[in-house]
mmCIF file of C-alpha atoms in Angstrom:
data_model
loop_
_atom_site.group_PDB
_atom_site.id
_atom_site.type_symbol
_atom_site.label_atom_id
_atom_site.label_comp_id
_atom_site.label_asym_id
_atom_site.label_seq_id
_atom_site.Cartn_x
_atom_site.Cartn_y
_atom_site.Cartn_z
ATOM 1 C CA UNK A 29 -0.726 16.537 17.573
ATOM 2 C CA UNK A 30 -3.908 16.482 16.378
ATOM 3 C CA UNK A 31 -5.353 15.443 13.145
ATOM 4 C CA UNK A 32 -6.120 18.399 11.149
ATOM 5 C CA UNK A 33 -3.074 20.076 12.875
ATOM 6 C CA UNK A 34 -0.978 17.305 11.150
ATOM 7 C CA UNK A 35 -2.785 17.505 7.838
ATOM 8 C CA UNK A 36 -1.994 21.641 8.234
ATOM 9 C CA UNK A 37 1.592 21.050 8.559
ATOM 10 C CA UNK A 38 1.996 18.515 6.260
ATOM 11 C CA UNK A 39 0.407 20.506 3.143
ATOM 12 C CA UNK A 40 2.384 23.572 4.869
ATOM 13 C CA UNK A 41 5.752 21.150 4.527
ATOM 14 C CA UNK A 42 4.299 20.509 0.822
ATOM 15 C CA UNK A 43 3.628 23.925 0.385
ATOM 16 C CA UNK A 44 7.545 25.017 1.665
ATOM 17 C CA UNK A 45 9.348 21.941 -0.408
ATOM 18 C CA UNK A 46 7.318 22.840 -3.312
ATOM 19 C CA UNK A 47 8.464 27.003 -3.984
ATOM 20 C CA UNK A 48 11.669 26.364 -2.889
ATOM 21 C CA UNK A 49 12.682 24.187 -6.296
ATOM 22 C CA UNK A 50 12.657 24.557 -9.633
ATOM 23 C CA UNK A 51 9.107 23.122 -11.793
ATOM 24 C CA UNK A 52 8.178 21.116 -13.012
ATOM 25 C CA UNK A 53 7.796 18.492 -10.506
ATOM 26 C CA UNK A 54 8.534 14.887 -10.280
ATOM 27 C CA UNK A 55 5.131 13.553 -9.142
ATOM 28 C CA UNK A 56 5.812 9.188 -8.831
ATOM 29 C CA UNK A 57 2.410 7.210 -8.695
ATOM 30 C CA UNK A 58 2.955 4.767 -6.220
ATOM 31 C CA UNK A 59 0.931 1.605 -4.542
ATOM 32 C CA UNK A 60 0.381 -2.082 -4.373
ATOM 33 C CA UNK A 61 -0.075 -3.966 -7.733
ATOM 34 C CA UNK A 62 -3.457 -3.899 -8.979
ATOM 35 C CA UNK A 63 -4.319 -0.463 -7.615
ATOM 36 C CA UNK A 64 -5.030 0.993 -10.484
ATOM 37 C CA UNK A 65 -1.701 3.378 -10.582
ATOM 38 C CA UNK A 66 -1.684 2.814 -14.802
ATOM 39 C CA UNK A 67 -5.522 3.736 -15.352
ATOM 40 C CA UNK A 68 -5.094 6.953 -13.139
ATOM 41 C CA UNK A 69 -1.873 7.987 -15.003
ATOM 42 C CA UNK A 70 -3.724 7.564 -18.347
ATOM 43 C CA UNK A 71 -6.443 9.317 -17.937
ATOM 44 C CA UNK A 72 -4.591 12.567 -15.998
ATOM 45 C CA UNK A 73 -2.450 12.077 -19.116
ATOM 46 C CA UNK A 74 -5.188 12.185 -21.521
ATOM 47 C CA UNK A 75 -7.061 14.704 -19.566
ATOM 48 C CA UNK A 76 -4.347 17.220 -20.168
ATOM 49 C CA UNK A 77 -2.279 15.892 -22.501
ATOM 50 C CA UNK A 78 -3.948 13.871 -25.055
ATOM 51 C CA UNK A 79 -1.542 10.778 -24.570
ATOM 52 C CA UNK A 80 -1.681 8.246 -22.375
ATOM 53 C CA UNK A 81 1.358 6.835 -20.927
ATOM 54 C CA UNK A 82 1.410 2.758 -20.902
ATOM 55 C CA UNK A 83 -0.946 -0.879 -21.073
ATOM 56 C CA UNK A 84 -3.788 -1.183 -18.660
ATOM 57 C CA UNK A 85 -4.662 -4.833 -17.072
ATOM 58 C CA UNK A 86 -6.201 -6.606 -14.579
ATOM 59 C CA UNK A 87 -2.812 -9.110 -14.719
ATOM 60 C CA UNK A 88 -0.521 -8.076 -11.605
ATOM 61 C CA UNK A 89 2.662 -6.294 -12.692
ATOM 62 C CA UNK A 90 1.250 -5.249 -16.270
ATOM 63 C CA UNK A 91 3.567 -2.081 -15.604
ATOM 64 C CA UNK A 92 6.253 -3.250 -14.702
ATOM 65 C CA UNK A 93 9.398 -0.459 -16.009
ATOM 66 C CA UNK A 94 9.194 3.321 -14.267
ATOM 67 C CA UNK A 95 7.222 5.474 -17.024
ATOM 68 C CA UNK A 96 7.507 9.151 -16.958
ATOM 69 C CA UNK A 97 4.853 11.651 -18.756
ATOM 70 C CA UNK A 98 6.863 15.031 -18.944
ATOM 71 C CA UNK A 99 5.294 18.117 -18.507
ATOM 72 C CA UNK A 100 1.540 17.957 -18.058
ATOM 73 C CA UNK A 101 -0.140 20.881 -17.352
ATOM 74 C CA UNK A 102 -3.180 21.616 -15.100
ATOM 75 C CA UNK A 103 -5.062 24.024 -15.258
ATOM 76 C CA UNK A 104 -6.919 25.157 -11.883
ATOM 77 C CA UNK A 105 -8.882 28.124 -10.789
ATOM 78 C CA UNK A 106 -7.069 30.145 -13.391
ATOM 79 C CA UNK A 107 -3.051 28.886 -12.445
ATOM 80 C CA UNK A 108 -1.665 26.274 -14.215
ATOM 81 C CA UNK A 109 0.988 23.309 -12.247
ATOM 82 C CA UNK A 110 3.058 21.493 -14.317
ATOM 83 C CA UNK A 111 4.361 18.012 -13.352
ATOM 84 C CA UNK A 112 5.779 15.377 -14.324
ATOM 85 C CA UNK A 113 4.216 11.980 -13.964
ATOM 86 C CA UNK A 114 6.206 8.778 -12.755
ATOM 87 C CA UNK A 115 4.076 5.946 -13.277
ATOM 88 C CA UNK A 116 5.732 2.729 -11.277
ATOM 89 C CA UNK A 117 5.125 -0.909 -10.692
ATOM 90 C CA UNK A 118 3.438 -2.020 -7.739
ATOM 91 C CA UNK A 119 5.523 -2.636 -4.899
ATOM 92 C CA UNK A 120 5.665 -6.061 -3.469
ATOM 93 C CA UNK A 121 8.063 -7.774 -1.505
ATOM 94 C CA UNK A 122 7.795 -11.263 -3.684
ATOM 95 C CA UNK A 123 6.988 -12.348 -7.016
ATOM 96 C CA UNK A 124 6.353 -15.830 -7.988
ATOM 97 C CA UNK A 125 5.936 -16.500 -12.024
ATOM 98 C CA UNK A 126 3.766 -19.252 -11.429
ATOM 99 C CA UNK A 127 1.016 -16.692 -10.854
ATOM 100 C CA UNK A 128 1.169 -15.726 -13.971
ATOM 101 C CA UNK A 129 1.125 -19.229 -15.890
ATOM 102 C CA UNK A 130 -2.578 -19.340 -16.119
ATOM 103 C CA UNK A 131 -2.366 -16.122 -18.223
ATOM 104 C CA UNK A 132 0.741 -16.847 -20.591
ATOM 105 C CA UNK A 133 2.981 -19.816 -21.515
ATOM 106 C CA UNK A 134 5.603 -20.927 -18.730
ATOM 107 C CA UNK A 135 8.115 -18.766 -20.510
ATOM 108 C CA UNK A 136 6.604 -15.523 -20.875
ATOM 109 C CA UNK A 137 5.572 -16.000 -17.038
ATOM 110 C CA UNK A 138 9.101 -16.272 -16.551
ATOM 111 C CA UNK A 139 9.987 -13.076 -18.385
ATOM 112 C CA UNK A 140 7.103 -11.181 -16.477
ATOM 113 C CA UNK A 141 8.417 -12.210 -13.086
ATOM 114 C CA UNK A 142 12.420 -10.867 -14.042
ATOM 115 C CA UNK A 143 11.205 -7.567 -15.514
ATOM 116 C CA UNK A 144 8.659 -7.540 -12.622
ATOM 117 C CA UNK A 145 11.276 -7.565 -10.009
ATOM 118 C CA UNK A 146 13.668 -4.970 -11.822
ATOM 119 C CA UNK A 147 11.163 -2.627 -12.006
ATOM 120 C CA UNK A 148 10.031 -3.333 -8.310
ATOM 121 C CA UNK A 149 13.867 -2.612 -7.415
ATOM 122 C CA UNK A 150 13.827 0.589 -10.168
ATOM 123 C CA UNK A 151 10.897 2.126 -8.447
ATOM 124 C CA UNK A 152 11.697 1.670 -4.662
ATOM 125 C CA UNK A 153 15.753 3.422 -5.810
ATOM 126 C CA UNK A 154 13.435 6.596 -7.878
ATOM 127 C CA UNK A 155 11.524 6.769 -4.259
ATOM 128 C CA UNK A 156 14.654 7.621 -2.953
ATOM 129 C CA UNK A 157 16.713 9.477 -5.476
ATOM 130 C CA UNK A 158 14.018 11.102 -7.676
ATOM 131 C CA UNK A 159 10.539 11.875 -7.093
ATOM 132 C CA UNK A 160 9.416 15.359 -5.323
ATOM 133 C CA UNK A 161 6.280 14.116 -4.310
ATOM 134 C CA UNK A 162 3.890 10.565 -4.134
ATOM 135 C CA UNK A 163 0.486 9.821 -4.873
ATOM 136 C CA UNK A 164 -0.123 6.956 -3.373
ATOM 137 C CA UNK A 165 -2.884 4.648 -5.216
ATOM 138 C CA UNK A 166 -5.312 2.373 -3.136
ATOM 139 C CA UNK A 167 -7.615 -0.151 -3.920
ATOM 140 C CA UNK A 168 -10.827 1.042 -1.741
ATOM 141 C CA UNK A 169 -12.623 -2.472 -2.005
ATOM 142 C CA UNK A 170 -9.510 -3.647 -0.685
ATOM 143 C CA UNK A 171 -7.934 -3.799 3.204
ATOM 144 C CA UNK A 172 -5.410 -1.111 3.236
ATOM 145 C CA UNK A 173 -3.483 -2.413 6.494
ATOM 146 C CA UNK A 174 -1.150 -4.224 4.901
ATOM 147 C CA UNK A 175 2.700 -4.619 5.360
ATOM 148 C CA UNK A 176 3.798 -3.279 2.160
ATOM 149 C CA UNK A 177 1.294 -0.315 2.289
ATOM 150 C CA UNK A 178 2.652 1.063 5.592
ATOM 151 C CA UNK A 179 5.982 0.131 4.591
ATOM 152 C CA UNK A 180 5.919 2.386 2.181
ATOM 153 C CA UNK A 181 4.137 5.148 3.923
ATOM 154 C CA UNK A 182 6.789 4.856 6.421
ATOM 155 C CA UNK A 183 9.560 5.096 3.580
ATOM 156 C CA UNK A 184 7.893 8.098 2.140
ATOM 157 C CA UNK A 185 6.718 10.164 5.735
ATOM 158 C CA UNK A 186 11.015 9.219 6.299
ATOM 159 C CA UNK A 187 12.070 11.526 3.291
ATOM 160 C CA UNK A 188 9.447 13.828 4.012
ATOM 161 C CA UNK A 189 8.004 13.813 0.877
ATOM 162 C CA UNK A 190 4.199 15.571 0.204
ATOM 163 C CA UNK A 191 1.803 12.770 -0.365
ATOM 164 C CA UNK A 192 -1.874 12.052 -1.648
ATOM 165 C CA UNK A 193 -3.837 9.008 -0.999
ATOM 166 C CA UNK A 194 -6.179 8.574 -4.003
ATOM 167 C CA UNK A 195 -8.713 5.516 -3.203
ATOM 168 C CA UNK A 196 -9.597 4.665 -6.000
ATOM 169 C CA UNK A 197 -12.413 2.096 -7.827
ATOM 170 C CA UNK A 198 -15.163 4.030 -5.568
ATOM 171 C CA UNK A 199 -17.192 2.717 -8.758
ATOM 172 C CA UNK A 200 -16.896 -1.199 -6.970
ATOM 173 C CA UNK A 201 -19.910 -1.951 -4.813
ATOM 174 C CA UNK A 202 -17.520 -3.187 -2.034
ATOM 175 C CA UNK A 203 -15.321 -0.024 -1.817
ATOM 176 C CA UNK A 204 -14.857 2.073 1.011
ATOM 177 C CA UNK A 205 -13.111 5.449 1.528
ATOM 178 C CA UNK A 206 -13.866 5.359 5.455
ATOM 179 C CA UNK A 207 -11.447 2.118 5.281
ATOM 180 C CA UNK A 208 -8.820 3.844 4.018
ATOM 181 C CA UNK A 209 -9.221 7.384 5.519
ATOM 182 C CA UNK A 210 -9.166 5.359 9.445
ATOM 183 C CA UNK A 211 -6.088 3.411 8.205
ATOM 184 C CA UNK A 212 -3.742 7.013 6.972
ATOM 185 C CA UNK A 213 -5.500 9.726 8.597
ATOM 186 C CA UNK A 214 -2.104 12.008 8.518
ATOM 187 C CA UNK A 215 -3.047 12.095 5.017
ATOM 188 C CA UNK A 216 -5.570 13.888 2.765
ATOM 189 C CA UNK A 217 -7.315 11.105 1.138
ATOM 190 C CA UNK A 218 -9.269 11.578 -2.075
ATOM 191 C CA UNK A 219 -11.594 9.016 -3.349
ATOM 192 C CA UNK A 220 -12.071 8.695 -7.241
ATOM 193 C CA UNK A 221 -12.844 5.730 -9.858
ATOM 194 C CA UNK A 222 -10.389 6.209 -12.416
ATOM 195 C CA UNK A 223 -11.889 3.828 -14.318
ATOM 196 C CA UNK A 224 -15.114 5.724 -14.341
ATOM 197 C CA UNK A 225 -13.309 9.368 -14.484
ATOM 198 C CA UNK A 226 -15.432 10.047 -11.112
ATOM 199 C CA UNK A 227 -14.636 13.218 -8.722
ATOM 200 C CA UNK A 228 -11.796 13.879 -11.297
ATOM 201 C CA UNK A 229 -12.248 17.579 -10.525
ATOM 202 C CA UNK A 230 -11.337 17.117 -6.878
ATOM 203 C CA UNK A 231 -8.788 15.184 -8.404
ATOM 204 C CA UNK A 232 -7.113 17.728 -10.025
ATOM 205 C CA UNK A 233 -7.700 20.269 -7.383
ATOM 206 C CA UNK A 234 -6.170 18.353 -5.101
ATOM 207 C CA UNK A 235 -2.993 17.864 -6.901
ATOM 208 C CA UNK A 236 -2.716 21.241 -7.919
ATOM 209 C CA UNK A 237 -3.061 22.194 -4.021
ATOM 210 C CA UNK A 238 -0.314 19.894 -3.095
ATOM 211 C CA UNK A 239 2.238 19.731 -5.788
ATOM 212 C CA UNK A 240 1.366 23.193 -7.585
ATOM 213 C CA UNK B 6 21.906 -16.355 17.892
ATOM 214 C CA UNK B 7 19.645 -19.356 18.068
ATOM 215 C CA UNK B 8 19.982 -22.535 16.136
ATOM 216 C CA UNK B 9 17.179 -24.880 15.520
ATOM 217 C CA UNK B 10 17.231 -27.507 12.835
ATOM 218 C CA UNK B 11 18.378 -27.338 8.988
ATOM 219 C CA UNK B 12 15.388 -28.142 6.610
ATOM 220 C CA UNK B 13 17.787 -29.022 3.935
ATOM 221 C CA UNK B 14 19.715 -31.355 5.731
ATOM 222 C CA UNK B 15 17.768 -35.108 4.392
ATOM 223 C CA UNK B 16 19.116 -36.568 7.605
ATOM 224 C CA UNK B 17 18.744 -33.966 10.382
ATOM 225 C CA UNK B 18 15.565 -33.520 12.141
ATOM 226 C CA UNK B 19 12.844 -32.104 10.274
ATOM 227 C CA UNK B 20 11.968 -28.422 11.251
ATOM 228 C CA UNK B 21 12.088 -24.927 10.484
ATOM 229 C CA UNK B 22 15.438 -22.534 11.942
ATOM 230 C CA UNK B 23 14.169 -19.741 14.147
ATOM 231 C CA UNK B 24 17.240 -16.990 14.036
ATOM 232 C CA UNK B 25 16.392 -14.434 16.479
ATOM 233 C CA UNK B 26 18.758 -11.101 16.088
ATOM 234 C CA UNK B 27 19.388 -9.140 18.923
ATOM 235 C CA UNK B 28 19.335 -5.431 18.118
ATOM 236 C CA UNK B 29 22.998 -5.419 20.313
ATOM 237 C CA UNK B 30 23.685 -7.425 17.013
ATOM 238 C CA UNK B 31 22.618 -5.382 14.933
ATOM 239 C CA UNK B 32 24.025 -2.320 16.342
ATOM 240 C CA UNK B 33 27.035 -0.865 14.537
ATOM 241 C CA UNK B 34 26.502 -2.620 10.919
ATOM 242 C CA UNK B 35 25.813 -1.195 8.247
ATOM 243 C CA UNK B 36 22.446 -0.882 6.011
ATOM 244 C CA UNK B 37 24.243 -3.775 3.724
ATOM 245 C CA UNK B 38 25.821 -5.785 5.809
ATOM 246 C CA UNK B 39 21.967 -6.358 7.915
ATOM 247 C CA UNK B 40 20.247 -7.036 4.581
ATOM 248 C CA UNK B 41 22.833 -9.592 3.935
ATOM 249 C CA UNK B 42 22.390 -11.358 7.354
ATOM 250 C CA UNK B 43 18.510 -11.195 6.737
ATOM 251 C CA UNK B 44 18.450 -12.442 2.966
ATOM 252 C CA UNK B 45 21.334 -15.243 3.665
ATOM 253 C CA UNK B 46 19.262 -16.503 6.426
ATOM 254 C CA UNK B 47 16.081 -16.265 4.602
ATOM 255 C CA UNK B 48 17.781 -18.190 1.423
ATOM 256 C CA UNK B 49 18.547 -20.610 3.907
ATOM 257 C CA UNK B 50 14.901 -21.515 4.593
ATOM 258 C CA UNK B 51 15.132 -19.905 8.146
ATOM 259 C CA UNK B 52 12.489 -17.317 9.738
ATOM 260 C CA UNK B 53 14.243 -13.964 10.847
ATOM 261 C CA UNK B 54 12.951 -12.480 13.980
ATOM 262 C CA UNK B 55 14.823 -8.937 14.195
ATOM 263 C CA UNK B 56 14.533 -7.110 18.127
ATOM 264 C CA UNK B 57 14.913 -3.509 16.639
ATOM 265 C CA UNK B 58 13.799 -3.892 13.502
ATOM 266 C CA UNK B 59 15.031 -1.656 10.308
ATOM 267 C CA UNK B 60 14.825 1.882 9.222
ATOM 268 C CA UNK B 61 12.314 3.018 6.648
ATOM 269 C CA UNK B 62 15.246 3.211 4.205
ATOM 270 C CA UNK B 63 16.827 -0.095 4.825
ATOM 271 C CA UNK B 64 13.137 -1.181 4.691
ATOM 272 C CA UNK B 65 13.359 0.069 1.132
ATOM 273 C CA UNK B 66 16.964 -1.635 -0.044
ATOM 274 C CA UNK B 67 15.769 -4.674 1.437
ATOM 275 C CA UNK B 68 12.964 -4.436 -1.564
ATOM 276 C CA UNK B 69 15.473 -3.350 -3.800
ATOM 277 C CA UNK B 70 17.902 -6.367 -2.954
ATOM 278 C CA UNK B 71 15.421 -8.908 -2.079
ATOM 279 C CA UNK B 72 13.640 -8.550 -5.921
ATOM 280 C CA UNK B 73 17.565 -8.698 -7.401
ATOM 281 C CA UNK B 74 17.759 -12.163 -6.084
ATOM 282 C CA UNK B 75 14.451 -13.346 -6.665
ATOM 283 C CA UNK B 76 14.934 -16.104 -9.427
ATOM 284 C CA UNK B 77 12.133 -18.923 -11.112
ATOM 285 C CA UNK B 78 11.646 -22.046 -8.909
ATOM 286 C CA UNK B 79 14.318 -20.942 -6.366
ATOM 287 C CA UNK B 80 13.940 -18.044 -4.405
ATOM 288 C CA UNK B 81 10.350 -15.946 -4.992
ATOM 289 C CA UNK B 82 10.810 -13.273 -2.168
ATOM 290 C CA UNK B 83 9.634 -12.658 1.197
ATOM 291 C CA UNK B 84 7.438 -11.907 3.920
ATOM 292 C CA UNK B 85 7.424 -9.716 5.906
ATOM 293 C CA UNK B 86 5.613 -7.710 9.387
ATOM 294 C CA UNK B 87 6.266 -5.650 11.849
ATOM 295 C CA UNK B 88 4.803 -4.530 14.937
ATOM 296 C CA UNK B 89 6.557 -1.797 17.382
ATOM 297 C CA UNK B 90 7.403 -2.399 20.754
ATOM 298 C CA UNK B 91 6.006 -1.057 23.489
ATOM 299 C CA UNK B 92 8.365 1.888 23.837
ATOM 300 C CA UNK B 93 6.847 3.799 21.123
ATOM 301 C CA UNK B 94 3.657 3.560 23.250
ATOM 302 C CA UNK B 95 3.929 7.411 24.046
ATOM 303 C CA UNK B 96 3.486 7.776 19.725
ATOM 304 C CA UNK B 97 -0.060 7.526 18.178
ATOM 305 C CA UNK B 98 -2.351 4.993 17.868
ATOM 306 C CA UNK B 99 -1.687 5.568 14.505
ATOM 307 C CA UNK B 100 1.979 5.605 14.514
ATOM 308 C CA UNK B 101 2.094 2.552 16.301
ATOM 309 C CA UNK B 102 0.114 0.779 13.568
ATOM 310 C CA UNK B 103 1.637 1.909 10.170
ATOM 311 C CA UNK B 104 5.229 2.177 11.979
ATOM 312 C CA UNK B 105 5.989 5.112 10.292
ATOM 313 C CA UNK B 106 8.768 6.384 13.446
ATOM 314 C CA UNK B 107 11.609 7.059 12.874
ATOM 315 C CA UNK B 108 12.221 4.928 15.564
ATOM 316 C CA UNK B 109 13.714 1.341 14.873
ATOM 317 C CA UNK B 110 12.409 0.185 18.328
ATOM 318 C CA UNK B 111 9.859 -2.545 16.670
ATOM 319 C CA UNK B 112 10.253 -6.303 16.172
ATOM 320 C CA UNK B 113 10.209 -7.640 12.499
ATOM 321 C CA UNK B 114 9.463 -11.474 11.303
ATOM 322 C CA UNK B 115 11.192 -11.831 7.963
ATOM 323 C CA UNK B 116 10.491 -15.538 6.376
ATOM 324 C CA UNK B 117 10.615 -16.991 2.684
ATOM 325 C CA UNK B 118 7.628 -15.955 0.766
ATOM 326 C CA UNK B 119 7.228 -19.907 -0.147
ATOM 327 C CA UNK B 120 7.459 -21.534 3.108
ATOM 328 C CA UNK B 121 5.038 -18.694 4.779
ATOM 329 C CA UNK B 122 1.776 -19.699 4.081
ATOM 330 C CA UNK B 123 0.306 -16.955 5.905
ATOM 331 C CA UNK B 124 1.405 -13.862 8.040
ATOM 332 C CA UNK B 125 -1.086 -12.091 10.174
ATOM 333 C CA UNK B 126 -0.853 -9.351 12.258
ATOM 334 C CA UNK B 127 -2.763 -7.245 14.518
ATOM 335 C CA UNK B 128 -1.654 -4.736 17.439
ATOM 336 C CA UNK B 129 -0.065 -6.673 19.513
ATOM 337 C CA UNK B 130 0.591 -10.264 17.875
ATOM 338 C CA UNK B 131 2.156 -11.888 14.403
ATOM 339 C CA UNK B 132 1.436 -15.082 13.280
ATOM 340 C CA UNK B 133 2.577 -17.111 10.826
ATOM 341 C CA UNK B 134 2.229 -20.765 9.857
ATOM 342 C CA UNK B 135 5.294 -22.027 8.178
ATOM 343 C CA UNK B 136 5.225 -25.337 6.604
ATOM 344 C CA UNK B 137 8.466 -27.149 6.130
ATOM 345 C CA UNK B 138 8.761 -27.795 2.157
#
């Protein structure tokens, strides 16, 4: 099957899933820690809500509990989608406190690792009980072949969920989209700082294509 | 299944335990009872080497169960990689590399995050140094 063929029926199996159930949708931002899921979520929050939804940091597992944002509306080319945004922790398979201690006192380390790890296990259950579609966060100055990554690709292409690849922190001199894009070319992949707010607009559009 | 030698053993040779799983082993347990096998084993110190490899979803309860166990200056997690044998050859290049099929025809090395000190992978080959602490 070729590629656009596969990126066709994919957005046609998004498409199908989508009018077939009730809005809004449950949209879960998913990726590796450090991605940048938090910083999109905020500022699609903001963009359309006002709010933002948690704490951004560069410390690994910052988010580290399932936060929802219910009912955002966005507006495109005159029709408004409503979803509902899942921000989740990054997905690893191990978490080891003492990479935390140079940031906090041995305790608090300690703390961050536990909730870390139940919010690790929260997100991977809502991936398969409760979210109607992924967008899947990426680090473009980062390699994107890594175990976890297509581990969770896999999981999601499984439950045939519709999925986005945003790769984001094109603001980073060593980012590349062609990295990614090679790596999960069944998937649309959208590049965007969220940072920066940059290509927001195909942000939007996009999401409104696939989950709208 | 293979033994080799017990780390934790202060008077038993000194070495890491290789269990190699057959996928005949495998065959006819359920999602639990595997991630049991894997995470006991992997508790133990010992590197997992599974012939058919898992499912996408018990890929995803072996997250779930592997960060319920996870515990300070006792167990920190895993690694984990995965390559697919060569009877998926007939799938995409791509397919072959994210092992997204369906298929559980793909060999898996599951180790102790802390003992791995690095797990590399490329199309045909995984690679991991394990050090014996």
């Amino acid at each position: 099957m070729g590629l656009f063929t596969e990126l066709k029926d994919s957005i046609s199996r998004a498409t199908d899933r989508l009018f077939s159930e009730q809005e809004p949708k449950r949209i879960g931002i998913y990726g590796p820690p450090n991605a940048g899921k938090t910083t999109l979520a905020n500022r699609i929050a903001r963009d359309w809500t006002g709010d933002a939804i948690g704490t951004e940091s560069h410390v690994p597992h910052e988010t580290r509990r399932a936060r929802r944002k219910e009912g955002v509306e966005i507006e495109r080319n005159g029709k408004t989608v409503t979803i509902d945004i899942v921000d989740t922790p990054g997905v690893t398979t191990k978490v080891d406190y003492e990479e935390f201690t140079d940031e906090m006192e041995e305790d608090d380390a300690i703390r961050r690792s536990r909730e870390a790890t139940e919010g690790v296990a929260e997100a991977m259950h809502w991936l398969r009980e409760d979210v109607d579609g992924v967008i899947y966060v990426l680090d473009s100055a980062e390699d994107p072949i890594t175990q976890v990554n297509t581990m969770l690709i896999g999981i999601i292409e499984s439950r045939d969920l519709p999925v986005l690849i945003f790769a984001n922190k094109i603001d980073l001199d060593e980012s590349s989209v062609k990295r990614i894009e090679d790596a999960f070319p069944q998937h649309k992949t959208v590049p965007l700082s969220a940072k920066e707010g940059d290509n927001m607009d195909e942000v939007y559009d996009s999401i409104a294509e696939y989950f709208g | 299944m293979p033994k080799a030698t017990n780390t934790d053993d202060p008077d038993g040779p000194d070495g890491v335990q290789i269990d190699l799983i057959s996928g005949e082993r495998m065959d006819g347990m359920a999602t639990m009872e595997k991630i049991r096998m894997i995470l006991d084993g992997v508790h133990e110190g010992n590197i997992v080497i599974l012939e058919e490899g898992l499912t996408p979803d018990e890929e995803s309860r072996l997250i779930e169960v592997t960060m319920a166990e996870i515990s300070p200056d006792e167990f920190n997690g895993i690694e984990i990689e995965t390559y697919p044998k060569s009877e998926t050859r007939d799938s995409s290049l791509l397919g072959r590399i994210m092992g997204s099929d369906e298929s559980t025809a793909k060999l898996t090395v599951i180790g102790p995050a802390n003992q791995i000190e690095t797990l590399h992978k490329d199309e045909t080959l995984i690679s991991a140094l394990v050090s014996r602490n």
